[in-house]
C-alpha positions in Angstrom: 0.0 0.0 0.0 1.5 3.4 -1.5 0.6 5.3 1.6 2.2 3.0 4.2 5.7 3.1 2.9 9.0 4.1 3.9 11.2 7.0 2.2 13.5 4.8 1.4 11.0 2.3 0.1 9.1 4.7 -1.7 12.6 6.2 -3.3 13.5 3.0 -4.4 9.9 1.9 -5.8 9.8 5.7 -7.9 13.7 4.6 -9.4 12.3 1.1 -10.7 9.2 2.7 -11.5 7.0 0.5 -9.9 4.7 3.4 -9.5 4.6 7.0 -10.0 5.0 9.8 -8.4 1.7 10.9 -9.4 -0.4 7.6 -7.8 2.0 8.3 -4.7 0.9 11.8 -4.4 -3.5 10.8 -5.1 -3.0 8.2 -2.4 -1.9 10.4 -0.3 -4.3 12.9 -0.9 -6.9 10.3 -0.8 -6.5 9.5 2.8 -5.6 12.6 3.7 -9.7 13.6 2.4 -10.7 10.7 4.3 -8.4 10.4 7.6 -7.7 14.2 8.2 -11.2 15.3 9.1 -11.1 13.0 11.8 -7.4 13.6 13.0 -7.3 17.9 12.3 -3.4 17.0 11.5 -3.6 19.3 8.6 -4.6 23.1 8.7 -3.9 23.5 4.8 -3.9 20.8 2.6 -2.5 21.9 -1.0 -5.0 21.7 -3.8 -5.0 18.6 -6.0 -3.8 20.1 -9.2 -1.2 22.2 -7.5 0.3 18.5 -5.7 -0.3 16.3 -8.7 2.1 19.5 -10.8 4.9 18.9 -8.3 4.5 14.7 -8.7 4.5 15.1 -12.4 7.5 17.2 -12.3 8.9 14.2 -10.0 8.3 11.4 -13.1 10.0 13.4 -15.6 13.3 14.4 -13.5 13.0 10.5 -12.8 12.1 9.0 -16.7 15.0 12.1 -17.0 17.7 10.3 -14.5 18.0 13.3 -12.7 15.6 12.9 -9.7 17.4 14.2 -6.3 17.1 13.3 -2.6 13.4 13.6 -2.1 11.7 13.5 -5.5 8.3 12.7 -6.3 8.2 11.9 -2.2 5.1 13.3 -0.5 5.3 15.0 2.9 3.5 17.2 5.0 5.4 21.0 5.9 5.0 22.2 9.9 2.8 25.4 9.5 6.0 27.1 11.0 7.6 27.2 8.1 7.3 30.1 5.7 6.0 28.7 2.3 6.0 31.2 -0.9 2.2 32.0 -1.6 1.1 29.3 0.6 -0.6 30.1 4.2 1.2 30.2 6.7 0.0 30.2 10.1 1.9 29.0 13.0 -1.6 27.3 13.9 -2.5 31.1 15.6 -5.3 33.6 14.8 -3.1 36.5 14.9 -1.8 34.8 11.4 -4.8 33.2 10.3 -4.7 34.9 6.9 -0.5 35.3 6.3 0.6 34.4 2.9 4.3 34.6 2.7 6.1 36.4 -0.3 9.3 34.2 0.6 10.3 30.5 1.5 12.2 29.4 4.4 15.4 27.6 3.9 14.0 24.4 5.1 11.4 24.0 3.0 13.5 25.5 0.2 16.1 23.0 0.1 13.2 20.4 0.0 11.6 21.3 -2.5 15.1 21.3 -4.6 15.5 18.0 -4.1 12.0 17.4 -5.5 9.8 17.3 -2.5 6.2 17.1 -2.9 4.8 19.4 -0.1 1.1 17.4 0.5 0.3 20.8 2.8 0.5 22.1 6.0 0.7 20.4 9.3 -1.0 21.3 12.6 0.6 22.5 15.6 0.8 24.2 19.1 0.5 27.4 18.6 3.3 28.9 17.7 4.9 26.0 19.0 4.0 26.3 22.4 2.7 22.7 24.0 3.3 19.0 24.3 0.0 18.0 23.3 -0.9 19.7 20.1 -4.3 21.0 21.8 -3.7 24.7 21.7 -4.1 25.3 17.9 -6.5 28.0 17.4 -7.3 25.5 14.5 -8.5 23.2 16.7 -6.7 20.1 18.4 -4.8 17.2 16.7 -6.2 14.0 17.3 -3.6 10.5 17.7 -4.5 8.0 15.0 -3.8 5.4 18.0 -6.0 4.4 20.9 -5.8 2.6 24.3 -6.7 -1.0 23.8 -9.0 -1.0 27.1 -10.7 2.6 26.2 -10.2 2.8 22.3 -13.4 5.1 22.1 -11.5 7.9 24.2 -9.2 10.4 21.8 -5.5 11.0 22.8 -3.4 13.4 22.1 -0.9 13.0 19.3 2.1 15.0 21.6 3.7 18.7 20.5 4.5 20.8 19.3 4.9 19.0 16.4 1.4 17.0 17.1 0.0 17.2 13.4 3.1 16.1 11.6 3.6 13.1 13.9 -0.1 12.4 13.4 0.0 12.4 9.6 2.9 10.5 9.3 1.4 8.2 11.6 -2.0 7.4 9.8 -0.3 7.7 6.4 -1.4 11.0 5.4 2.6 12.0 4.5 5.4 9.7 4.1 7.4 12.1 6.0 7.1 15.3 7.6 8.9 18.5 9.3 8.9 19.5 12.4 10.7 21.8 15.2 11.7 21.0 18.7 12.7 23.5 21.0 12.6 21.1 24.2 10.9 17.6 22.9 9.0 19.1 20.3 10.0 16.8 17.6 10.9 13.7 19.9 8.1 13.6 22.0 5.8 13.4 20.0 7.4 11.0 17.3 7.6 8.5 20.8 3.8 9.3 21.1 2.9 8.2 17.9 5.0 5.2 17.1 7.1 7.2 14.8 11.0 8.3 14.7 12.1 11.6 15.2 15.4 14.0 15.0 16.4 16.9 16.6 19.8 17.8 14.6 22.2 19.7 16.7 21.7 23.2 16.5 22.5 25.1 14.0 22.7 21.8 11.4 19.6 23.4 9.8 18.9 27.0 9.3 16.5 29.0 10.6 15.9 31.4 8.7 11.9 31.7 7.9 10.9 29.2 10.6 9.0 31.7 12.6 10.6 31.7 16.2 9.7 30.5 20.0 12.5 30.5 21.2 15.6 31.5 19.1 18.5 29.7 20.9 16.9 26.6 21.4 14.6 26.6 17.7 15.9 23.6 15.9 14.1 22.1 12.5 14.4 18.3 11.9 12.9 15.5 9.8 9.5 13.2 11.0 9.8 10.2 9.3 8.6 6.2 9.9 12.4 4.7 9.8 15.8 5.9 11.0 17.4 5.7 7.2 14.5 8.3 6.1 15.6 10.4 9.0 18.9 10.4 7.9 17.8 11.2 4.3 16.0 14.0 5.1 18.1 15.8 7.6 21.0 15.5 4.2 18.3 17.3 2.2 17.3 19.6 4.8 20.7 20.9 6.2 23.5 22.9 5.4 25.1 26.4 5.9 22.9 29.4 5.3 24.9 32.7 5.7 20.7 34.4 6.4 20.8 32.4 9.8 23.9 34.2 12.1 23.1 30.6 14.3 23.9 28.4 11.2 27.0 26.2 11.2 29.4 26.3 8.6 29.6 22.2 8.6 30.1 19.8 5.6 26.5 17.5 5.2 27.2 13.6 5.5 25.6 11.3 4.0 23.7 10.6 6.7 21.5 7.9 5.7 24.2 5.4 5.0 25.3 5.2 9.0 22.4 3.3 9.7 23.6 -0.3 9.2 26.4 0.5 10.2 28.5 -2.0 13.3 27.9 -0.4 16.6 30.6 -2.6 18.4 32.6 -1.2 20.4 30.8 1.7 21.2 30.1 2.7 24.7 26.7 3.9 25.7 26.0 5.7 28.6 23.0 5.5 30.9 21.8 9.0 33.1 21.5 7.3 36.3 19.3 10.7 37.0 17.0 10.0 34.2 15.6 7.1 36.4 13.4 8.9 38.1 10.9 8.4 40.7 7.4 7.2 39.8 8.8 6.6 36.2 6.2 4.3 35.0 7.0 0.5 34.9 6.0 -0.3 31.2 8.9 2.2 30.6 11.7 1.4 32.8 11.2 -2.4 31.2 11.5 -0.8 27.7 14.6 1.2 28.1 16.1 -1.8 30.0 15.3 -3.8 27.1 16.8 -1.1 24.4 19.6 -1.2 26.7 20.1 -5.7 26.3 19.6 -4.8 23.0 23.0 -2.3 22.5 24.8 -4.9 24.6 23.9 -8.0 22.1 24.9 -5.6 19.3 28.5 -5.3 20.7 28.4 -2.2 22.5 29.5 -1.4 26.0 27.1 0.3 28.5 28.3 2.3 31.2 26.6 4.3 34.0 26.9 8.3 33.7 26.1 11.1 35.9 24.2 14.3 34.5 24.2 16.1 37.6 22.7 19.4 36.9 19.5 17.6 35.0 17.5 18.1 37.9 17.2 22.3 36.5 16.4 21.5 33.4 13.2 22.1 33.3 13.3 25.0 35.6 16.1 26.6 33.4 13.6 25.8 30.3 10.9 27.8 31.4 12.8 30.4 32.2 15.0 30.8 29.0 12.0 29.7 26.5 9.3 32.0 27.4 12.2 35.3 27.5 12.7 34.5 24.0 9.1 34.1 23.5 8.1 37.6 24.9 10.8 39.2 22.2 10.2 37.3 19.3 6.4 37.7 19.4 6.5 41.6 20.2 6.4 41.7 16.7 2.9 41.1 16.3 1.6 43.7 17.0 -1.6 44.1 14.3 0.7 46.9 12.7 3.8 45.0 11.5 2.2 41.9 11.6 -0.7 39.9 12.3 -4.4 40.2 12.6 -5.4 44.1 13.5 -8.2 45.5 15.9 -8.9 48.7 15.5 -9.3 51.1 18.6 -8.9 54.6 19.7 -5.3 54.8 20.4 -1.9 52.9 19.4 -1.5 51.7 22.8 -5.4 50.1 22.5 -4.5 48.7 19.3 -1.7 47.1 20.4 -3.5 45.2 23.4 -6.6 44.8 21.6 -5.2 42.7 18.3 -2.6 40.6 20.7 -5.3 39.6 23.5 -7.4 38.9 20.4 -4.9 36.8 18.1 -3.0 35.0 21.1 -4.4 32.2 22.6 -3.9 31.4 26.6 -0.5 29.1 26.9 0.8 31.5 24.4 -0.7 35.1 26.8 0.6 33.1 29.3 4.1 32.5 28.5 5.0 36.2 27.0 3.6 37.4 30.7 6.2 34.8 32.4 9.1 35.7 29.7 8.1 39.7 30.2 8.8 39.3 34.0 12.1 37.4 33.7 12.8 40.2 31.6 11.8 43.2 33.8 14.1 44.8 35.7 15.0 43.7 38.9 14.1 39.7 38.0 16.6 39.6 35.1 19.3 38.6 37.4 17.8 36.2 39.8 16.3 34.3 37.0 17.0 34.7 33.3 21.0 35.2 34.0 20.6 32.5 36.7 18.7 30.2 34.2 21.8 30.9 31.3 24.3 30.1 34.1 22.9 26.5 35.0 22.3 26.0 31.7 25.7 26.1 30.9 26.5 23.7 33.7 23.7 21.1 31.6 25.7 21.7 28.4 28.9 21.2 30.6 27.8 17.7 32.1 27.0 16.6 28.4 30.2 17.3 27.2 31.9 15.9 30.1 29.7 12.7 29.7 31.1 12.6 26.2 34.5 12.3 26.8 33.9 8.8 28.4 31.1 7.4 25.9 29.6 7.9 22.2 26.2 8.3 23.1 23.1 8.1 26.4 20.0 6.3 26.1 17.4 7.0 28.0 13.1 7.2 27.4 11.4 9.7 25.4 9.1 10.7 27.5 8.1 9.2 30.5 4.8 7.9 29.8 2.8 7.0 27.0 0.4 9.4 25.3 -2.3 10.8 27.3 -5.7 11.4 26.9 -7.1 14.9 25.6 -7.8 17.2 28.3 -6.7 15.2 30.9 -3.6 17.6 31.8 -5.4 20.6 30.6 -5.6 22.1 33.7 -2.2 21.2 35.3 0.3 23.2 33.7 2.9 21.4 35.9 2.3 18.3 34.5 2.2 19.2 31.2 5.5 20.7 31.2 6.5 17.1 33.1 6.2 15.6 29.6 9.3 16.9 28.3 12.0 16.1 31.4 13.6 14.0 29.4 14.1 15.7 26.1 14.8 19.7 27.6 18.3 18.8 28.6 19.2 17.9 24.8 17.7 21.3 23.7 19.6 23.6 26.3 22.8 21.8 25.5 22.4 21.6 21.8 23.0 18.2 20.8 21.4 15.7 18.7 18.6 13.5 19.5 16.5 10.8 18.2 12.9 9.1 19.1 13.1 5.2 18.1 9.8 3.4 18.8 10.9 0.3 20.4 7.5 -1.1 21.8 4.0 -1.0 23.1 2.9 -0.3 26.7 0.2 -2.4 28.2 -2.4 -0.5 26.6 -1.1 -0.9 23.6 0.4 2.7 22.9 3.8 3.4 21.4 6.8 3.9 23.6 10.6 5.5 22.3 13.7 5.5 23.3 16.5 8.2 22.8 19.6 8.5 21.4 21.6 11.2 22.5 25.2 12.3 20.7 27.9 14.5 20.6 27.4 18.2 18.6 27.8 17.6 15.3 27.9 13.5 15.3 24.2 13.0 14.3 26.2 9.6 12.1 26.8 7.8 15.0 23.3 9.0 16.7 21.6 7.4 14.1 24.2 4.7 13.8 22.9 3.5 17.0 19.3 4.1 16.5 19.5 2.0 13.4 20.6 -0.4 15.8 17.5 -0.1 18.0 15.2 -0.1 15.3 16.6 -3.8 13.7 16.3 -4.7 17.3 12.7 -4.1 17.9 11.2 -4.4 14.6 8.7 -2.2 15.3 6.2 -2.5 13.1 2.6 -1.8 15.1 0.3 0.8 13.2 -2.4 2.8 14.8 -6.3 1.1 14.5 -7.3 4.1 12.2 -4.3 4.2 10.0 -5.1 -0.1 9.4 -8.9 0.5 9.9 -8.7 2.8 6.9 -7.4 0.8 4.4 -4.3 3.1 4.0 
């Protein structure tokens, strides 16, 4: 079935031309027509003519023998990223009607390795959320469901909730998506899917509409660690727009999974075993971790000491940056405008009105770090300790080639039922915020099911820079659990 293969699979089926990239694209927008009402994953789905164009385009560079990377391959675009006269939203009402005159670098580079962009993908707004429920377009909905409640909806994870959803169900082969402290991990674990954060400054920013600039990284959604690795080579590279870009050489990434991992040492957090971590996820990362040892490589106990702030130091940094970046909308630069007597009335009028709450809620927490007399005892204070997390990685590294630890630690939750605890939403991402404020790579590898029968990843964590030997590893993983469980509405569907 067309809609439930790999990259790779798909790339290799388009070269022999067992199919074309025009079928590839209709099945895709075929389920997306029937699936996506029920899942909201999309905000903007491309018309049919203008998709079909860009497959058609695909057969002839192939017929041609010049088809790159990603041709005649469908995916699905994180409405973050600026698309040249497509809608762009950022899944907020301030931008519910912004059509960009440019394209972001990201999406750019994809579509000149002959990407077919399927449409836009749902999100938190503006990035803002582990549960992809704060869309002013309405909430993502999971594809999978609890075996002993499969009538109650679960959240698909976030930010990046709609792209792990449609790659999910097999309404994209592949799809973008941003993390700035799980964003793209968390919810790949939630949704049985893989998922890379590159280290930053491996892809550029430039028109990915920011959260939070220093921590902002874009990365590829994909369902196996070799499409990862193909995508991140057609997605990254130097971009002189993007002062935070890294002058680095791209590897071919998607030729170090398959790789031997012998010989390499893996390290285990001993403070990522946490109290109250739930059972069905100790056993699977004690299982990834028998897994490594029967694939040759050594495992080794290491301290993170400073992990404990993570968090903390998170919601410190993350919503400063928030409160700059978004001072731009202002329904005079940008976004949607109320009018009202005065400048000042305008100003507070189109904000309260095109913000939603988590997003109100975190420019008021980044505007008080901010303010004077706060900026040292927190925001400095947060920079400080998060230099010590960046510090404990690096030492870490100088023993072992990479950590494993969980995802996230628990399984995906039901909508709603965190709604009210901001506490415990911002629990979801203890595992993946330390990766973010230290910069280095990352990657989600489903590795099992829970007892209610919900995907569960691990992660891979590397050096700066050595994303090779990250997904070295979670090729590793991947051969070892042959994960290969799909969600009830992705095989209910026919897809």
């Amino acid at each position: 079935m067309l809609t439930g293969l790999t990259l790779t699979e798909a790339r290799a089926g388009l070269a022999a031309r067992s199919f074309s990239a025009r079928e590839l694209a209709k099945a895709h927008l075929d389920a997306i027509a029937r699936l996506n009402p029920a899942l909201n994953a999309y905000i903007t789905v491309l018309p049919e003519e203008t998709v079909l164009a860009q497959a058609d385009a695909a057969d002839a560079r192939y017929a041609a023998g010049t088809a790159g990377l990603m041709d005649g391959l469908p995916i699905g675009i994180k409405d973050l990223f600026c698309t040249k006269g497509i809608r762009t939203t950022a899944a907020s009402a301030i931008l519910a009607d912004f059509v960009p005159p440019y394209e972001s670098t990201v999406t750019a580079r994809l579509l000149k390795e002959g990407a077919v962009f399927l449409g836009k993908t749902n999100l938190d707004e503006f990035a803002m959320g582990s549960a992809n429920t704060s869309s002013a377009f309405g909430a993502t909905t999971s594809p999978w469901r609890r075996t002993d409640e499969p009538d109650v909806a679960l959240v698909p994870g976030g930010s990046s909730g709609g792209s792990s959803a449609a790659v999910a169900a097999g309404l994209a082969l592949a799809a973008t998506g941003t993390d700035t402290g799980g964003s793209i991990r968390q919810p790949a674990a939630y949704c049985g899917i893989v998922g890379l954060k590159p280290t930053y400054g491996r892809c550029s920013r430039w028109g990915m509409m920011a959260y939070a600039s220093s921590l902002d990284q874009a990365g590829p959604m994909t369902r196996s660690v070799a499409d990862a690795g193909l995508m991140l080579e057609a997605m990254a590279g130097f971009d002189e727009r993007d002062s935070t870009s890294a002058s680095r050489p791209v590897p071919a990434f998607h030729k170090a999974v398959g790789k031997s991992v012998k010989g390499l040492r893996v390290g285990i957090p001993t403070e990522y075993r946490a109290p109250g971590l739930p059972e069905d996820v100790l056993a699977m990362w004690e299982q990834g971790i028998a897994w490594l040892r029967e694939a040759g490589c050594e495992v080794v106990d290491v301290s993170l000491p400073h992990t404990r702030y993570g968090l903390t130091s998170y919601y410190i940094i993350a919503p400063a940056e928030c409160s700059s970046n978004l001072a731009r909308y202002d329904g005079i630069r940008f976004g949607k405008r109320v009018d009202a007597p005065s400048l000042d009335a305008v100003y507070e009028a189109s904000r309260a009105a095109g913000f939603g709450p988590e997003v109100r809620n975190r420019i008021l927490m980044g505007t008080y770090v901010l303010s004077a007399g706060y900026y040292d005892a927190y925001y400095l204070k947060a920079q400080k300790v998060r230099t010590l997390i960046r510090r404990d990685f690096e030492q870490a590294f100088e023993t072992v080639d990479v950590l494993l630890t969980p995802t996230a630690p628990s399984a995906a939750f039901a909508q709603g039922e965190n709604q009210n605890d901001p506490v415990q939403m911002y629990l979801n991402d203890i595992f993946t915020v330390p990766a973010s404020l230290a910069g280095i790579p990352g990657l989600s590898v489903p590795v099992g099911l829970n007892s209610a029968g919900l995907p569960l990843g691990l992660q891979v964590l590397g050096r700066h820079f050595d994303e090779e030997t990250v997904l070295s590893v979670g090729g590793a993983l991947e051969a070892a659990a042959g994960f290969a469980h799909r969600p009830t509405l992705h095989a209910g569907a026919g897809a």
